mmCIF file of C-alpha atoms and ligand atoms in Angstrom:
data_model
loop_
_atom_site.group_PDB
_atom_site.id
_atom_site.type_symbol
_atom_site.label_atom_id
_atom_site.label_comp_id
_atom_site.label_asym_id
_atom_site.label_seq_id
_atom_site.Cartn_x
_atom_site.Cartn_y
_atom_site.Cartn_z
ATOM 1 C CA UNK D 1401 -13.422 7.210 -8.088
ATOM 2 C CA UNK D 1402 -9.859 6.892 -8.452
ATOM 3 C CA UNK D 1403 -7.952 8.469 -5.621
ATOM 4 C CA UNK D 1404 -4.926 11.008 -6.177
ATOM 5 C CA UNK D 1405 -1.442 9.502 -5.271
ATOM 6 C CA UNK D 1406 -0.573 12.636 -2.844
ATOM 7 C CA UNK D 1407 2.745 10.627 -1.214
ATOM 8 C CA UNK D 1408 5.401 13.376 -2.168
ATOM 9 C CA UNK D 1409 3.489 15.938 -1.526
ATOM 10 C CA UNK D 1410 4.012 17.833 1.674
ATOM 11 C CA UNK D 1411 1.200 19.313 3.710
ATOM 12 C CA UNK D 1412 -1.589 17.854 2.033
ATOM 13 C CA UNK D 1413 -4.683 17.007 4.079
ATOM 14 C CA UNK D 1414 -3.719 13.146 4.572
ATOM 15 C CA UNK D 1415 -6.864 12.933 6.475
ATOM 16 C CA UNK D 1416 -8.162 13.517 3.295
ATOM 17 C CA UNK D 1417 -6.249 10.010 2.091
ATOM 18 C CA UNK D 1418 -7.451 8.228 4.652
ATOM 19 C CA UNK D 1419 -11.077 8.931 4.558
ATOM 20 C CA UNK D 1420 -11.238 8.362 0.621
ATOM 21 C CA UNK D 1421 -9.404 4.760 0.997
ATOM 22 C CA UNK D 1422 -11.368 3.552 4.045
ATOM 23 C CA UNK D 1423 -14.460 4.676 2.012
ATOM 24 C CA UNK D 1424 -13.315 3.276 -1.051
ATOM 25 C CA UNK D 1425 -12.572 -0.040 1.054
ATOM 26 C CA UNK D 1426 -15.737 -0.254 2.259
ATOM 27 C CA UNK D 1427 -17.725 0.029 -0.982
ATOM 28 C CA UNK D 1428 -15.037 -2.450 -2.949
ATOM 29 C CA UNK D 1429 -15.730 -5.305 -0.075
ATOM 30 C CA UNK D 1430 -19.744 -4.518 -0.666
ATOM 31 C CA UNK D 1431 -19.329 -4.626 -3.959
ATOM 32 C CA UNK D 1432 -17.195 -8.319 -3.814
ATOM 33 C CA UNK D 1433 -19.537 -9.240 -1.074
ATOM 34 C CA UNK D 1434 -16.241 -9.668 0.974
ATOM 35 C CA UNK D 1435 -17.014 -9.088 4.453
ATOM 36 C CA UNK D 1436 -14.291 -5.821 6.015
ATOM 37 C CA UNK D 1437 -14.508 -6.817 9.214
ATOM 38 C CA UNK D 1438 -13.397 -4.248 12.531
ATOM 39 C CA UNK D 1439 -10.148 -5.900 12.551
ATOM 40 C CA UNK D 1440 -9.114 -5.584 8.920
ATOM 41 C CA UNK D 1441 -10.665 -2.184 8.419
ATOM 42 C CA UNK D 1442 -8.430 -1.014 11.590
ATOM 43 C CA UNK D 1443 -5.499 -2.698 10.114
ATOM 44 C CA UNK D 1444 -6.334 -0.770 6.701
ATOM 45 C CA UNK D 1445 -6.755 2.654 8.686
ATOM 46 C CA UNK D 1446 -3.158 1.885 10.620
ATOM 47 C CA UNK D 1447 -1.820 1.022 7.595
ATOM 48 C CA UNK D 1448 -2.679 4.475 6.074
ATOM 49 C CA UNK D 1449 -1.872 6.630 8.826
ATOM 50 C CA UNK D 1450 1.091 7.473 6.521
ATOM 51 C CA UNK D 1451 2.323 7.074 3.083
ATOM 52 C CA UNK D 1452 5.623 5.420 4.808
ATOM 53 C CA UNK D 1453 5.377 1.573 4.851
ATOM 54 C CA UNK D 1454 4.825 -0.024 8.087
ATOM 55 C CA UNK D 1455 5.621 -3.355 9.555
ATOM 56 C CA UNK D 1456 3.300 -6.178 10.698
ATOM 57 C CA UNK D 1457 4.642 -6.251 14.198
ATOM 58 C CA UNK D 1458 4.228 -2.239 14.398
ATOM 59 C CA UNK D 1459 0.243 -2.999 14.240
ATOM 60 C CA UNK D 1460 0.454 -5.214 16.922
ATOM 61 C CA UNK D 1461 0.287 -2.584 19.877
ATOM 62 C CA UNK D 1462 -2.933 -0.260 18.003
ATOM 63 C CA UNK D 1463 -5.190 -3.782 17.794
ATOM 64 C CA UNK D 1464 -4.240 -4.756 21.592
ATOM 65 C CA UNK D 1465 -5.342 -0.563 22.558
ATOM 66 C CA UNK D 1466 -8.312 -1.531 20.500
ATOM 67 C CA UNK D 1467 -8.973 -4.546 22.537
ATOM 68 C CA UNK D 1468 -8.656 -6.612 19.645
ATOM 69 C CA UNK D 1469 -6.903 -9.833 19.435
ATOM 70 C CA UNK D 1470 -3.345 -8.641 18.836
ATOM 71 C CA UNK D 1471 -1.283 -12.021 17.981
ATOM 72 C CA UNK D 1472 0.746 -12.208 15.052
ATOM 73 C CA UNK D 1473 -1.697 -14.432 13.451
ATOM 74 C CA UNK D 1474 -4.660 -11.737 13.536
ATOM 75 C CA UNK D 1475 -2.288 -9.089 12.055
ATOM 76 C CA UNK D 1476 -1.546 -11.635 9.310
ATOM 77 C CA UNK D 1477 -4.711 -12.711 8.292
ATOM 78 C CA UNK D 1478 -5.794 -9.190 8.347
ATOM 79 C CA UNK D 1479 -2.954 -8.389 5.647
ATOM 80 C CA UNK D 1480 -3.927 -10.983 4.124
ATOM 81 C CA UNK D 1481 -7.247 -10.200 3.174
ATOM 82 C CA UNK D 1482 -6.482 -6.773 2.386
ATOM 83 C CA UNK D 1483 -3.588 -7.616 -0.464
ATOM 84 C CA UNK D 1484 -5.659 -10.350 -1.754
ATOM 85 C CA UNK D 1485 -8.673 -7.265 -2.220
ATOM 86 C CA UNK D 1486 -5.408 -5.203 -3.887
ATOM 87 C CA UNK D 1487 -6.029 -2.654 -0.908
ATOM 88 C CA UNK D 1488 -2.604 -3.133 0.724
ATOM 89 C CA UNK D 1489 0.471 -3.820 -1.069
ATOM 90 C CA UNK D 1490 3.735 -5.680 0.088
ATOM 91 C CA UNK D 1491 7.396 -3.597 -0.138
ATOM 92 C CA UNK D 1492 9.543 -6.594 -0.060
ATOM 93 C CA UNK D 1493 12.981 -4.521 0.140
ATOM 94 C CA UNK D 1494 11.229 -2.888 3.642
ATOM 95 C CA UNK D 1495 9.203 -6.408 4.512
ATOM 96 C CA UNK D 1496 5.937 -3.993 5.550
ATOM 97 C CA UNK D 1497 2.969 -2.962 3.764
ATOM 98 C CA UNK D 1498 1.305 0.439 2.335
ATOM 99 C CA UNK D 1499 -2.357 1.065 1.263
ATOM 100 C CA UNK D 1500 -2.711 1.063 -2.328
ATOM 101 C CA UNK D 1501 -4.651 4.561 -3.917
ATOM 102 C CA UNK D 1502 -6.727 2.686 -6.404
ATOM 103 C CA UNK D 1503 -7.145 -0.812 -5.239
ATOM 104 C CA UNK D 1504 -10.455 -0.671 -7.925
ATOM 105 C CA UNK D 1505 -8.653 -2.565 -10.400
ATOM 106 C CA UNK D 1506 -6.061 -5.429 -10.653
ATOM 107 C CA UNK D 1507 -2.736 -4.089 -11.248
ATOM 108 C CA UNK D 1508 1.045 -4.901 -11.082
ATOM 109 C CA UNK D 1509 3.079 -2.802 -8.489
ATOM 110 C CA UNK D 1510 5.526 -0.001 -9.569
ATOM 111 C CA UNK D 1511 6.759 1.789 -6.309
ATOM 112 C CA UNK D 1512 9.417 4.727 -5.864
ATOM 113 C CA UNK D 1513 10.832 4.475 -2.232
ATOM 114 C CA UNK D 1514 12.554 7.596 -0.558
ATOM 115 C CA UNK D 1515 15.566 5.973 1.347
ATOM 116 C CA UNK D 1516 15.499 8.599 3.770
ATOM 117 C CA UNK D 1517 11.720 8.786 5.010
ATOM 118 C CA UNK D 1518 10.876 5.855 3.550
ATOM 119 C CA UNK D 1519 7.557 7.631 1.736
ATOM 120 C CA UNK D 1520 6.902 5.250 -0.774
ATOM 121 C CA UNK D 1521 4.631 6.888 -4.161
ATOM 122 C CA UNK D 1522 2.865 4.131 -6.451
ATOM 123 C CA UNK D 1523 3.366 4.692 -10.056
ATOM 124 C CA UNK D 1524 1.245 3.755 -13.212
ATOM 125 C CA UNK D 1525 3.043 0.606 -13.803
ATOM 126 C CA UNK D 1526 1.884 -0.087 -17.339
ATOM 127 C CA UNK D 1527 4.241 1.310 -18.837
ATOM 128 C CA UNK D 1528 6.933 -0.402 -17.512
ATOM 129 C CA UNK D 1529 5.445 -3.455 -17.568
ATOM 130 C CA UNK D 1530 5.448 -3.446 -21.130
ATOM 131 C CA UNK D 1531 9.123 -2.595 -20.983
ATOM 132 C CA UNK D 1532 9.967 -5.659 -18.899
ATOM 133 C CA UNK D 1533 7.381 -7.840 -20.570
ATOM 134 C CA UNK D 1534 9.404 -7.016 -24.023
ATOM 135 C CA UNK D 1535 12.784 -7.573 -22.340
ATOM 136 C CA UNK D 1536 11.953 -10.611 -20.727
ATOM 137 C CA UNK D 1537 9.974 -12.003 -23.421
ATOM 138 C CA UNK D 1538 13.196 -11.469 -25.695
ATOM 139 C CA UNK D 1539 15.183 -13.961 -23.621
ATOM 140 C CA UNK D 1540 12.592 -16.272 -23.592
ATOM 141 C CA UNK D 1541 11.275 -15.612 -19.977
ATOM 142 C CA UNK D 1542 7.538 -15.435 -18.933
ATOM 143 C CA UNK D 1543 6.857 -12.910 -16.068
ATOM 144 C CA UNK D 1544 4.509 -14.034 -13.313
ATOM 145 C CA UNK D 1545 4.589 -12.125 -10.881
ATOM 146 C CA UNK D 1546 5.994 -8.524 -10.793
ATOM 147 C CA UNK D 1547 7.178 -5.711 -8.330
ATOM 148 C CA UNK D 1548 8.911 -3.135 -8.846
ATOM 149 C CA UNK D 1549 10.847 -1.461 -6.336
ATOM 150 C CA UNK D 1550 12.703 1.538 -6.846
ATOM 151 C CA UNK D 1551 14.597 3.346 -4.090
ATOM 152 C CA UNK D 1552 15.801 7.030 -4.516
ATOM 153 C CA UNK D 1553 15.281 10.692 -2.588
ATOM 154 C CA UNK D 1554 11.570 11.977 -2.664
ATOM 155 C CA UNK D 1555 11.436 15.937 -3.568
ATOM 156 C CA UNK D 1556 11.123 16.077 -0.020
ATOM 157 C CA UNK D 1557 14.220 14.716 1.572
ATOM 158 C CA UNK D 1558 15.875 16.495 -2.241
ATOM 159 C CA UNK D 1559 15.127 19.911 -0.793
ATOM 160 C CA UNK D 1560 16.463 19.302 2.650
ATOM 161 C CA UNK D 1561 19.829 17.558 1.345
ATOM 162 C CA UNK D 1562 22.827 19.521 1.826
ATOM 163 C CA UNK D 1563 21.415 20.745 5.412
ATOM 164 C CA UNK D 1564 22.597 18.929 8.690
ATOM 165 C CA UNK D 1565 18.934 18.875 9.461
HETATM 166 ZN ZN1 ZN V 598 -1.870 11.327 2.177
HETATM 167 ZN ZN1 ZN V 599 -1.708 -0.335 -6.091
HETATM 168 ZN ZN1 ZN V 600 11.824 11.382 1.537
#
């Protein structure tokens, strides 16, 4: 049940989004016989509220409404779990974290970020990973660990360039 990867696209029912990857969460975890406890599955849910990456510390206030425990170390531990499941995934360059549209199998991550709104669309990354596993392997150089990030306009923020707005 791989989800669609709707990020550019304006207007779509991102309810929609967040339904299918809380869903998808919960049957992953069942399936791993990993446990998605309250706290990480609200974590998850703030996490998708929008295709824009979001900081740690901006969780903090939605777990203290939700009378969880809302210290740093919660939030952490929370992220944790969910990038170590492949349902979250870290955007070094913005240091905050976006749910991942088909956390059902391992992968590297390919990202396009829109410098203006900050909407951040995961690609199919196999393809450039064989590009940069060719490169590097041609001077010698074994690739562990991989993420790309690639900043840019979305067609959003394309179409409204040239306006003051
Ligand atoms: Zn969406
Ligand atoms: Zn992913
Ligand atoms: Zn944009």
């Amino acid at each position: 049940m791989p989800m669609d990867n709707l990020a550019f696209e304006s207007g779509h029912d991102h309810q929609h989004c967040i339904d299918q990857a809380l869903q998808q969460a919960r049957l992953l975890c069942r399936e791993r016989q990993q446990r998605l406890t309250p706290v990480r599955e609200l974590v998850l849910k703030l996490i998708w509220q929008s295709h824009q990456p979001i900081g740690a510390y901006e969780l903090l206030p939605a777990l203290a409404e939700a009378g969880f425990n809302s210290a740093p170390p919660t939030v952490y531990r929370a992220l944790e779990f969910l990038q170590e499941q492949g349902l979250v995934h870290r955007i070094a360059s913005l240091n905050a974290f976006v749910g991942c549209p088909h956390p059902e199998q391992a992968h590297q991550g390919c990202f396009l970020i829109c410098r203006q709104c900050h909407s951040t669309s995961e690609l199919d990354a196999g393809p450039v990973h064989a590009t940069l596993e060719q490169s590097a392997r041609a001077v010698g150089f074994t690739i562990e660990q991989e993420t790309v990030e690639v900043t840019g306009l979305c067609p959003n923020c394309q179409a409204g360039e040239g306006s003051d707005a």
